[in-house]
Coordinates of C-alpha atoms in Angstrom, one line a residue:
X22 CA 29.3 -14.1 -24.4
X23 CA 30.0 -15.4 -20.9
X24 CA 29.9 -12.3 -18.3
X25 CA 32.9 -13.4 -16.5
X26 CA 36.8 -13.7 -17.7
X27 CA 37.7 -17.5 -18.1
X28 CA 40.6 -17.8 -16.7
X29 CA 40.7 -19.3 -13.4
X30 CA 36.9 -19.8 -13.0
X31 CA 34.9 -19.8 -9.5
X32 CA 32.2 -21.5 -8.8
X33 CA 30.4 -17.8 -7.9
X34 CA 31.6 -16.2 -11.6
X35 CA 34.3 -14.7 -10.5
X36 CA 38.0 -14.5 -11.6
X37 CA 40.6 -13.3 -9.6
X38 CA 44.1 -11.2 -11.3
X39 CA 47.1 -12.3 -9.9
X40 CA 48.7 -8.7 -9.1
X41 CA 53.0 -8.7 -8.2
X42 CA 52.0 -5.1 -6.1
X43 CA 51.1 -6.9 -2.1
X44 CA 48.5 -5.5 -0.2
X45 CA 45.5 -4.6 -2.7
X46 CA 43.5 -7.7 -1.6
X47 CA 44.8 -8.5 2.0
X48 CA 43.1 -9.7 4.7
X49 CA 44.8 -8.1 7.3
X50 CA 43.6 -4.5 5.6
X51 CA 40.3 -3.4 5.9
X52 CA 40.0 -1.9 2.3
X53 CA 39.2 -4.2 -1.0
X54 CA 39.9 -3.8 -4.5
X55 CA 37.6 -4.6 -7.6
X56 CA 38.3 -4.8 -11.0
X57 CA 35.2 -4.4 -12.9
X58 CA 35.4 -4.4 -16.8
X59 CA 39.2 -2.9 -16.2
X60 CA 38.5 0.0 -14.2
X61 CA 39.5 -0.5 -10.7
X62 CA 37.1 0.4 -7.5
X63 CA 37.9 0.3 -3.6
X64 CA 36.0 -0.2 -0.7
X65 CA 35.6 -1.3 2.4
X66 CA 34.5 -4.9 3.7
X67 CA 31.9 -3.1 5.7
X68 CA 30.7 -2.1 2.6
X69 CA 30.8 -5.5 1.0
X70 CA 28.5 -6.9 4.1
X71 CA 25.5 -4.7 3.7
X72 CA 25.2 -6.8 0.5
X73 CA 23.9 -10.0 2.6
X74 CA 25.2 -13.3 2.3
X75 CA 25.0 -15.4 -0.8
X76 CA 25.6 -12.9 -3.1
X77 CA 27.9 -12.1 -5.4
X78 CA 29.7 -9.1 -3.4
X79 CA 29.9 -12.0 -0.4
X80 CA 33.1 -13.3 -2.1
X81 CA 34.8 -10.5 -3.1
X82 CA 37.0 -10.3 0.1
X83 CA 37.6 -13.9 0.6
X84 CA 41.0 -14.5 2.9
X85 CA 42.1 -17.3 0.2
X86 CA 43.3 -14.6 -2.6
X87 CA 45.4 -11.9 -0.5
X88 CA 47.4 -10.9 -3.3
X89 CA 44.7 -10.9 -6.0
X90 CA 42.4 -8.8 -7.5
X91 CA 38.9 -10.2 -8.2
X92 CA 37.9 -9.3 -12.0
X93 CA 34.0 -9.5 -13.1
X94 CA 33.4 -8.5 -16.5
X95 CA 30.2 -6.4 -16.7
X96 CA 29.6 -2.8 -16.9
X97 CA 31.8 -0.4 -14.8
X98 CA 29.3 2.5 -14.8
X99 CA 26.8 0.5 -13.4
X100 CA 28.6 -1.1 -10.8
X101 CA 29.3 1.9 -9.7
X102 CA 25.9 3.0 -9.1
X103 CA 25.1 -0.3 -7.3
X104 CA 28.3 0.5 -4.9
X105 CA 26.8 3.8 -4.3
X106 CA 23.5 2.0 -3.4
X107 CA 25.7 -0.2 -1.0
X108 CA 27.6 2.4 0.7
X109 CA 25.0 5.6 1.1
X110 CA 21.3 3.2 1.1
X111 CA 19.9 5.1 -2.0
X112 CA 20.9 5.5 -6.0
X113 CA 23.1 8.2 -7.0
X114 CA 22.0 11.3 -9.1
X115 CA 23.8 9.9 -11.7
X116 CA 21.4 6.7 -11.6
X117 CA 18.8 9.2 -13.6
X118 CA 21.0 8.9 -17.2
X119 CA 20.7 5.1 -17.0
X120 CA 17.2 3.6 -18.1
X121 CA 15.5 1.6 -14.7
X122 CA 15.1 -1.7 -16.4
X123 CA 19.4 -1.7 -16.9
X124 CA 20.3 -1.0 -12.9
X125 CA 17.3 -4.0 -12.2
X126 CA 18.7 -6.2 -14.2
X127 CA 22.6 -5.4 -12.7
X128 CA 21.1 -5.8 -9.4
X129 CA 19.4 -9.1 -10.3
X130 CA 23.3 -10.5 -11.7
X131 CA 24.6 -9.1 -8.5
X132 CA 22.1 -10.5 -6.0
X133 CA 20.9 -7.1 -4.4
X134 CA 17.9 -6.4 -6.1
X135 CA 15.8 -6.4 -2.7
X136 CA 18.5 -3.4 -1.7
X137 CA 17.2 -1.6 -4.9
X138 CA 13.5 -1.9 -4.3
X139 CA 14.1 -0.9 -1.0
X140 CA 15.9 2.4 -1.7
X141 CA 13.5 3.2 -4.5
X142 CA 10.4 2.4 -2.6
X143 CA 11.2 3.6 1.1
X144 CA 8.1 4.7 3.3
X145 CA 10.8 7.1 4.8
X146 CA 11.0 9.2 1.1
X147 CA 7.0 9.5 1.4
X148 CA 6.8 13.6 1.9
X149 CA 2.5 14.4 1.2
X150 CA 3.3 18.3 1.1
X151 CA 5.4 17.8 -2.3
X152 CA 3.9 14.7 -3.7
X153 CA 3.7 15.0 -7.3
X154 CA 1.7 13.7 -10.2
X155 CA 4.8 11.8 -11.9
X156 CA 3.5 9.1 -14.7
X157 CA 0.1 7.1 -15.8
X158 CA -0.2 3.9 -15.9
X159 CA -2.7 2.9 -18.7
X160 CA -4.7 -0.2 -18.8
X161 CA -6.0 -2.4 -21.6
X162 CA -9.9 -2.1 -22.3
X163 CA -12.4 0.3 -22.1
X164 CA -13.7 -0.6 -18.1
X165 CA -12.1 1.9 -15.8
X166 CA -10.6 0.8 -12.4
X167 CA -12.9 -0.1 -9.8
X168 CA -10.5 -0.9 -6.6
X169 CA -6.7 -0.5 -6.3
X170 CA -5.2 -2.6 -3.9
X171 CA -1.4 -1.6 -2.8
X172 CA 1.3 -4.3 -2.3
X173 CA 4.6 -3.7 -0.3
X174 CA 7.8 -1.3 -2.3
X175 CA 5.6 0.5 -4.3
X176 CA 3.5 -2.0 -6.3
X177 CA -0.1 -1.7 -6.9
X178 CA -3.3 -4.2 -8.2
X179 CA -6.5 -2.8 -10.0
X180 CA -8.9 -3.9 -11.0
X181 CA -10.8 -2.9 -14.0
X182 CA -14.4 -4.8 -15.3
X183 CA -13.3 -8.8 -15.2
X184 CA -9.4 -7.9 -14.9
X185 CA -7.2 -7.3 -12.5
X186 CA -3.5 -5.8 -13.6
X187 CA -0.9 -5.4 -11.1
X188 CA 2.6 -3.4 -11.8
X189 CA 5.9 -4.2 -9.8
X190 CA 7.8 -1.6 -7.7
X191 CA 9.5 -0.1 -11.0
X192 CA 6.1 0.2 -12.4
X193 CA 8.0 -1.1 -15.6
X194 CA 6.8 -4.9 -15.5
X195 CA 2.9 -5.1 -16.1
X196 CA 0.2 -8.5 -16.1
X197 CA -3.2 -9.0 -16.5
X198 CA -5.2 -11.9 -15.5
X199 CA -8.9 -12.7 -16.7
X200 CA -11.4 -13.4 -13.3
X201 CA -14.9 -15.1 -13.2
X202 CA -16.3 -12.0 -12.2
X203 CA -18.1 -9.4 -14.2
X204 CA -16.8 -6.5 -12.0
X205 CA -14.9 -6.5 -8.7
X206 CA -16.3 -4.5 -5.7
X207 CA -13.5 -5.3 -3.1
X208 CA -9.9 -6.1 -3.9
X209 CA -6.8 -6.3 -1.3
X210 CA -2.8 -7.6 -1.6
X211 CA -2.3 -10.4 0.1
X212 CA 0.9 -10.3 -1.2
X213 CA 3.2 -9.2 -4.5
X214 CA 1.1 -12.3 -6.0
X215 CA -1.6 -13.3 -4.2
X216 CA -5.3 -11.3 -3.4
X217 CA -8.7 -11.1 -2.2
X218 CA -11.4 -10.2 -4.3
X219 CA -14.9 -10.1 -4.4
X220 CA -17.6 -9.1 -6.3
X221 CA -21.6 -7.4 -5.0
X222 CA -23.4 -9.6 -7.8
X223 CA -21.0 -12.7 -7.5
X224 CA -21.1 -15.8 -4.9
X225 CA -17.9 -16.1 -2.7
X226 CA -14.5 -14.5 -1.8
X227 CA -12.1 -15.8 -4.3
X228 CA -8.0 -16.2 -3.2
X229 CA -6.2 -15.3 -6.8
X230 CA -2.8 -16.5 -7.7
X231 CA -2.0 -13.5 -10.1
X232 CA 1.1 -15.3 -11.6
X233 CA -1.1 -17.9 -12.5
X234 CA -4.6 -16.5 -13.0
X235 CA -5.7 -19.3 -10.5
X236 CA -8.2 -19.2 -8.2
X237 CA -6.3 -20.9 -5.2
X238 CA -9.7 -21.2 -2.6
X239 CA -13.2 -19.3 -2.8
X240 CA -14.3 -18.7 0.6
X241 CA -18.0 -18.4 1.1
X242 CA -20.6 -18.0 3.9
X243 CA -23.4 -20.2 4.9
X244 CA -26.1 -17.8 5.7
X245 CA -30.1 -18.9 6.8
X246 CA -31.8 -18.9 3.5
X247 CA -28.9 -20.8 2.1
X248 CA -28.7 -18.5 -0.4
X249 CA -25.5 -17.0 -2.1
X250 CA -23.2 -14.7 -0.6
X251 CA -21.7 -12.0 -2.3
X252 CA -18.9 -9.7 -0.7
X253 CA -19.0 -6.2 0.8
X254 CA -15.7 -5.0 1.9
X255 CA -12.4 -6.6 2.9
X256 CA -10.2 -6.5 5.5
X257 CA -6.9 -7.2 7.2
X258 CA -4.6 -7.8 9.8
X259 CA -1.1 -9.5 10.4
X260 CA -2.9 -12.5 11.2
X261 CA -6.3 -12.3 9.9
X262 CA -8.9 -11.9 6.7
X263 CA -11.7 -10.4 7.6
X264 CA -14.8 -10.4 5.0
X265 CA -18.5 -8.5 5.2
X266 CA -20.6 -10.8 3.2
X267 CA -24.6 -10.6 2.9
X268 CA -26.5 -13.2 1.1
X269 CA -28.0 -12.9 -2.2
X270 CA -32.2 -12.2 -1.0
X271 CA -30.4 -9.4 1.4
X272 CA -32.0 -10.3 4.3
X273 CA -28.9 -11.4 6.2
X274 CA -25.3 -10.1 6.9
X275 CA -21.9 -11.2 8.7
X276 CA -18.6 -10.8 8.8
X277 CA -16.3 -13.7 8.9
X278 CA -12.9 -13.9 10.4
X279 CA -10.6 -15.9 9.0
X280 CA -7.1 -17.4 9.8
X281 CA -4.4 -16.8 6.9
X282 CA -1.6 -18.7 8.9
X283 CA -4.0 -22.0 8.5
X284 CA -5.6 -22.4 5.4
X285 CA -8.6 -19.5 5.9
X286 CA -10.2 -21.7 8.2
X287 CA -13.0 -19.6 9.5
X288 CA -11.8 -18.2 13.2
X289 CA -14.7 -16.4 14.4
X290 CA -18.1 -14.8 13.1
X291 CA -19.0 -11.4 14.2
X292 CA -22.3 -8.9 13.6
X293 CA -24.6 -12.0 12.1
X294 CA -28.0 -10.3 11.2
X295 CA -30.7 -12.0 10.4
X296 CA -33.4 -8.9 9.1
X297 CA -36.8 -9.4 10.0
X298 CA -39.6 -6.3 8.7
X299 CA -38.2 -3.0 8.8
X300 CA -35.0 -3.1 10.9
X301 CA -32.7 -1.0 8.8
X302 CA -30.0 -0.7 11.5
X303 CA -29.2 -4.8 10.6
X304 CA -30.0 -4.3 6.7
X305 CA -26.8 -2.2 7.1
X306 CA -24.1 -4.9 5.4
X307 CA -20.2 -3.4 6.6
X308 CA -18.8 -1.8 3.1
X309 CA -15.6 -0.5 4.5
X310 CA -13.3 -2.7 7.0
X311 CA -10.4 -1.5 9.1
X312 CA -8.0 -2.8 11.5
X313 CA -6.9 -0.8 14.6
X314 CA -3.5 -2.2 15.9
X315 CA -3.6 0.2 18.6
X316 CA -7.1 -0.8 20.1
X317 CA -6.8 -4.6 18.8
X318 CA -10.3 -3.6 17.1
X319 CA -11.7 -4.2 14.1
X320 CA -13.5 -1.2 12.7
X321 CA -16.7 -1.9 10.3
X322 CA -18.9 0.7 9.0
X323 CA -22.2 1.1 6.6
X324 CA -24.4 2.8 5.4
X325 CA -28.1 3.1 3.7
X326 CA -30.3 5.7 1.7
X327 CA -33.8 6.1 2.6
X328 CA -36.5 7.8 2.4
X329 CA -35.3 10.3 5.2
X330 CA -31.9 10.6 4.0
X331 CA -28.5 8.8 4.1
X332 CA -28.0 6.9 7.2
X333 CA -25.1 4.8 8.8
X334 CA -23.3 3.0 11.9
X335 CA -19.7 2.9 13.0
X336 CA -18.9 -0.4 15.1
X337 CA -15.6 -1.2 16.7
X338 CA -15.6 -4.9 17.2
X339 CA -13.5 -7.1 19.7
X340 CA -13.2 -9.9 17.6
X341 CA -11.8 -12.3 20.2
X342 CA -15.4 -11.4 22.4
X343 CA -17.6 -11.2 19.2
X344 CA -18.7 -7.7 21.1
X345 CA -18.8 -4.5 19.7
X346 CA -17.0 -2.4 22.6
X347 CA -17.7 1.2 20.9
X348 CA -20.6 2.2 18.4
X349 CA -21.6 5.7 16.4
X350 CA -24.5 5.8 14.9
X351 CA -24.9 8.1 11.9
X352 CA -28.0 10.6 11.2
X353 CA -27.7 14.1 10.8
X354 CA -24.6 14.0 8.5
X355 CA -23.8 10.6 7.4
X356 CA -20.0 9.8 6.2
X357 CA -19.6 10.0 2.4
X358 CA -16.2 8.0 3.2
X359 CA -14.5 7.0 6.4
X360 CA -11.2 6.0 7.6
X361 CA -8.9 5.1 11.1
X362 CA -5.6 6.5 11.5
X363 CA -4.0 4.7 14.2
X364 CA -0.9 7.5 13.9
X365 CA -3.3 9.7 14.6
X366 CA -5.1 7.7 17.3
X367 CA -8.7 9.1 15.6
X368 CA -11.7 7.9 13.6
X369 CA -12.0 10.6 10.2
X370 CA -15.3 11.1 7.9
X371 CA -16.4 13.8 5.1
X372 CA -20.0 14.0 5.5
X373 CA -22.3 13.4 2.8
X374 CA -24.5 16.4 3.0
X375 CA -21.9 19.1 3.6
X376 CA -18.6 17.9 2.5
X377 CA -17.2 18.7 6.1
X378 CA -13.9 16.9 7.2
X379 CA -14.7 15.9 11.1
X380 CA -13.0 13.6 13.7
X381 CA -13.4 11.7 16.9
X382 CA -11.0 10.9 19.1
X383 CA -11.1 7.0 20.2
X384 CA -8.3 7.9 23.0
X385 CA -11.2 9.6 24.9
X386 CA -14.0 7.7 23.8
X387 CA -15.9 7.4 27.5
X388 CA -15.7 11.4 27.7
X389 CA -16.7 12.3 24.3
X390 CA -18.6 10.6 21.5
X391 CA -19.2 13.7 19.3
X392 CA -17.5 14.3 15.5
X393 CA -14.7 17.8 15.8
X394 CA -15.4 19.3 12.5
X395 CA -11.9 20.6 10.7
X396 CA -13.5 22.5 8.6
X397 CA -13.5 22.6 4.7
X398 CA -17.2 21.3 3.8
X399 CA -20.6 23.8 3.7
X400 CA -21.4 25.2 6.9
X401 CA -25.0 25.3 6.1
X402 CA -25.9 22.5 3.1
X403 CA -29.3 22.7 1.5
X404 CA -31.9 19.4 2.8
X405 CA -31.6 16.5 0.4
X406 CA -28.5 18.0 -1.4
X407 CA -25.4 15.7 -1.2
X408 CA -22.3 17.7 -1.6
X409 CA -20.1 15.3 -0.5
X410 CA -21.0 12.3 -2.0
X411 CA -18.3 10.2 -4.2
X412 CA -15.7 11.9 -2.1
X413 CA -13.1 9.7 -0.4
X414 CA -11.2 9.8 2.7
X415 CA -8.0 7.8 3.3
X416 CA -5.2 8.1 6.1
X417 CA -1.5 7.4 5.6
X418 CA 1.0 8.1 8.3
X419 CA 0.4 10.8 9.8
X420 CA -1.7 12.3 7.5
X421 CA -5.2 12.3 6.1
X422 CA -6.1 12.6 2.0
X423 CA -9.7 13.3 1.1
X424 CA -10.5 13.7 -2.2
X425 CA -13.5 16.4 -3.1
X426 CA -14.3 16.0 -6.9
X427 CA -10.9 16.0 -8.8
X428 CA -9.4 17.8 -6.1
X429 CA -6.8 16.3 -3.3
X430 CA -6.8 17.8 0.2
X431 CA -4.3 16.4 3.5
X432 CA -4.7 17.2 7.0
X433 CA -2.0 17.3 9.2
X434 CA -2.1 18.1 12.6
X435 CA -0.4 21.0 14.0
X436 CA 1.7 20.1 17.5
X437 CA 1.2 23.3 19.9
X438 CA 0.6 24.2 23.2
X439 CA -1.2 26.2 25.8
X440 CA -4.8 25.2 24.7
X441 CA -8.0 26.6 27.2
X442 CA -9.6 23.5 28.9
X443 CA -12.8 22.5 27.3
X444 CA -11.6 23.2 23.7
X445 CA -10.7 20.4 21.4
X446 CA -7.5 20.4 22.4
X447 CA -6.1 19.1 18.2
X448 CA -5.8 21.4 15.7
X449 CA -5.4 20.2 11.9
X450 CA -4.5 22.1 8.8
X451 CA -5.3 21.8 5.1
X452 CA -3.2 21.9 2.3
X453 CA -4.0 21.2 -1.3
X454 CA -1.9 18.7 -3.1
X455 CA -0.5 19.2 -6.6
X456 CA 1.0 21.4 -8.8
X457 CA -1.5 24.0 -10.8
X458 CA -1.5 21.6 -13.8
X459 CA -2.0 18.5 -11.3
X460 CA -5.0 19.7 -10.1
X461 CA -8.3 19.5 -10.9
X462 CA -10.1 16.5 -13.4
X463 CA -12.6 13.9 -13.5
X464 CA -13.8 12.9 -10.2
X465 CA -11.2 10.5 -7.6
X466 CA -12.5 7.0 -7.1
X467 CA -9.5 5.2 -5.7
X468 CA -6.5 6.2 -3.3
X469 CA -3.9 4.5 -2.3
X470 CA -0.3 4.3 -0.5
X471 CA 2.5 2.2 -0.9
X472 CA 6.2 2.8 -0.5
X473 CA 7.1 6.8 -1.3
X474 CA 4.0 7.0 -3.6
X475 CA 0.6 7.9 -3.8
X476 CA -2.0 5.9 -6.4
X477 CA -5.1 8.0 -7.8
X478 CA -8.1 6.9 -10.3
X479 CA -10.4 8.7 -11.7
X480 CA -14.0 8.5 -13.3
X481 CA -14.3 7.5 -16.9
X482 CA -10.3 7.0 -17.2
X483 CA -8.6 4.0 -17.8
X484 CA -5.7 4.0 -16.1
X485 CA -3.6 4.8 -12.8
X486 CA -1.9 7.9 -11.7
X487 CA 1.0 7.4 -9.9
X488 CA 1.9 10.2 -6.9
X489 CA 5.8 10.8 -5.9
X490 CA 7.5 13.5 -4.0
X491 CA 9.7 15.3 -6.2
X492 CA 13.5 14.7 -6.5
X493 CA 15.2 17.3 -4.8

């Protein structure tokens, strides 16, 4: 059965209802009347415009049919909820008694589903003091996730053994695709289709087409011993990937910048080591990658357990220079984790040997070089114990998530005045996320943000836990 009336046909689907009454469809009126399924529905033309041009609700105030009413025979109840999304930017309360996959598919007929993503997936909506645990997402096998990369509205990739599996923005449409490698070490969205991934034991950086399960380019680097290279960490910014790669005998490391408006043709290479004897600062392959819009700096980190302990470095690298313009260098208490906030304008670790949340601030870096602890790790650990190791540290917004076990802590700071001179001058506070039966479980692995939500995965579980704020 057609979804329009027949008589009268346009070339858009819609008919239009000669009405005798003048006026309900004038152009020289500002307000527009719908017939949908035979219940009637005003609005404005302001309304009708939010839509965006070739859509469906583009024709519904055309000056050629003043005394007609347009007719579109589909649901009633759910155009109403799409004119609600039109006219207010979000889905109605109502929306709830309707399953998801109904109001996409509406959306779809009516041209508008970007509108709904938008509204369901809005950055705005993220609130970390009142996030959640809403559903789990399960995956197929028995290999849980490794890496989570988050795409734009709300979608998410992981990947778990050889798989990756990636979920849309209603979380309701899932695929799989089968890769080359035996497990992936570094995954990240180059977009809702298309990502990097790499692999510690596996040659290359491959460019996946996950519509397709097709590798599109594997990017590799020609090191001295012409051995292979196998991939550390990735990394991104709006106009560049950038990749940590160390070759297969692990005597030499890099990280190649590459160009994703030209093909990945190689840009620039940065922090080439070539290890001779027992130089462990160069043995130190970057595992974590982060771009600084604020500084223009790439930020790579390591780190390496010895004999004497867990030791790392910190670089901030100009990569238009090659030079590093600002370097830490990690002994006493080496990050478990480490992120950048460029909110936040600060550099965040939890340290491996007493769980401690510190911070330096890279607005002051000529002044001060030294980590400002926040507090919530050991104040004195025990020698050779590792309190904080597996935990994870990741900033979003404003905020800062580190995981401790099962457990989900954010820092936020606190905006007030009148501090002494000579004191830190920032003050952060903790909060523990989750409701009582939220909290608690196998140890986090994987965080990530995307839209309003948060993604969590844990040891030993095969699948995804997806974060909201609760509906008020």
């Amino acid at each position: 059965m057609p979804p329009f009336s027949q008589s009268s046909p346009l070339s858009n689907g819609f008919s239009h209802k000669f009405d005798n009454k003048p006026n309900h469809h004038h152009s020289s009126t500002n307000v527009v009347t719908i017939d949908v399924g035979g219940q009637l529905f005003q609005t404005t033309k302001q309304t009708l415009t939010l839509a965006g041009s070739n859509t469906l609700f583009s024709n519904l105030f055309d000056d050629a049919y003043d005394d007609e009413i347009p007719f579109i025979d589909r649901d009633p109840d759910l155009f109403s909820i799409l004119l609600s999304l039109l006219r207010t930017g979000n889905l109605p309360s109502k929306a709830k008694s309707f399953d998801i996959q109904d109001i996409i598919f509406e959306a779809q007929f009516y041209g508008i589903h970007h509108l709904l993503v938008q509204s369901q997936s809005n950055p705005s909506q993220f609130e970390p003091f009142n996030l959640q645990k809403s559903t789990v997402l399960p995956l197929n096998g028995r290999d849980s996730p490794s890496v989570i990369s988050t795409a734009p509205y709300g979608s998410v990739h992981v990947s778990h053994g050889s798989k990756i599996t990636s979920f849309d923005w209603s979380l309701r449409r899932k695929s799989t695709v089968l890769t080359q490698f035996a497990a992936i070490d570094s995954l990240l969205s180059l977009s809702s289709n298309v990502v990097a991934a790499g692999a510690t034991d596996f040659s290359g950086l491959q460019i996946i087409d996950l519509d397709s399960g097709f590798v599109r380019q594997t990017l590799n680097w020609e090191n001295a011993t012409k051995s292979s290279s196998t991939v550390q960490a990735i990394g991104t910014s709006p106009e560049f990937l950038f990749t940590s790669f160390e070759s297969g005998r692990r005597n030499s490391n890099s990280i190649l910048v590459y160009d994703i408006n030209d093909g990945f043709r190689v840009a620039s290479e940065i922090a080439r080591n070539e290890i001779f004897g027992a130089d462990l600062d160069s043995a130190i392959p970057s595992t974590k990658l982060n771009w600084v819009p604020s500084l223009n700096l790439l930020m790579a980190s390591g780190s390496h357990s010895g004999a004497s302990g867990v030791s790392g470095n910190i670089k901030f690298w100009d990569i238009r220079s090659g030079n590093v313009v600002w370097e830490i260098k990690e002994k006493a208490d080496c990050f478990s984790d480490i992120t950048v906030s460029n909110s936040l304008s600060a550099v965040f670790k939890v340290g491996i040997n007493s769980r401690d949340v510190s911070y330096i601030d890279f607005r002051h870096l000529d002044t001060d070089n030294s980590w400002k602890s926040l507090g919530g790790g050991i104040e004195k650990p025990m020698t050779g114990k590792k309190l904080g190791f597996g935990c994870k540290i990741e900033s979003h917004g404003n905020q800062v998530f580190c995981s401790k076990e099962g457990e989900l802590e954010v820092w936020s700071e606190v905006l007030m005045g009148g501090y002494e001179k000579g004191k830190n001058g920032r003050v952060f506070k903790k909060n523990m996320l989750g409701r009582t039966k939220d909290v608690g479980g196998n140890r986090i692995t994987n965080l990530g943000f995307s839209g309003n939500r948060m993604f969590v995965t844990r040891k030993d579980q095969q699948c995804v836990e997806v974060w909201e704020s609760s509906r008020r």
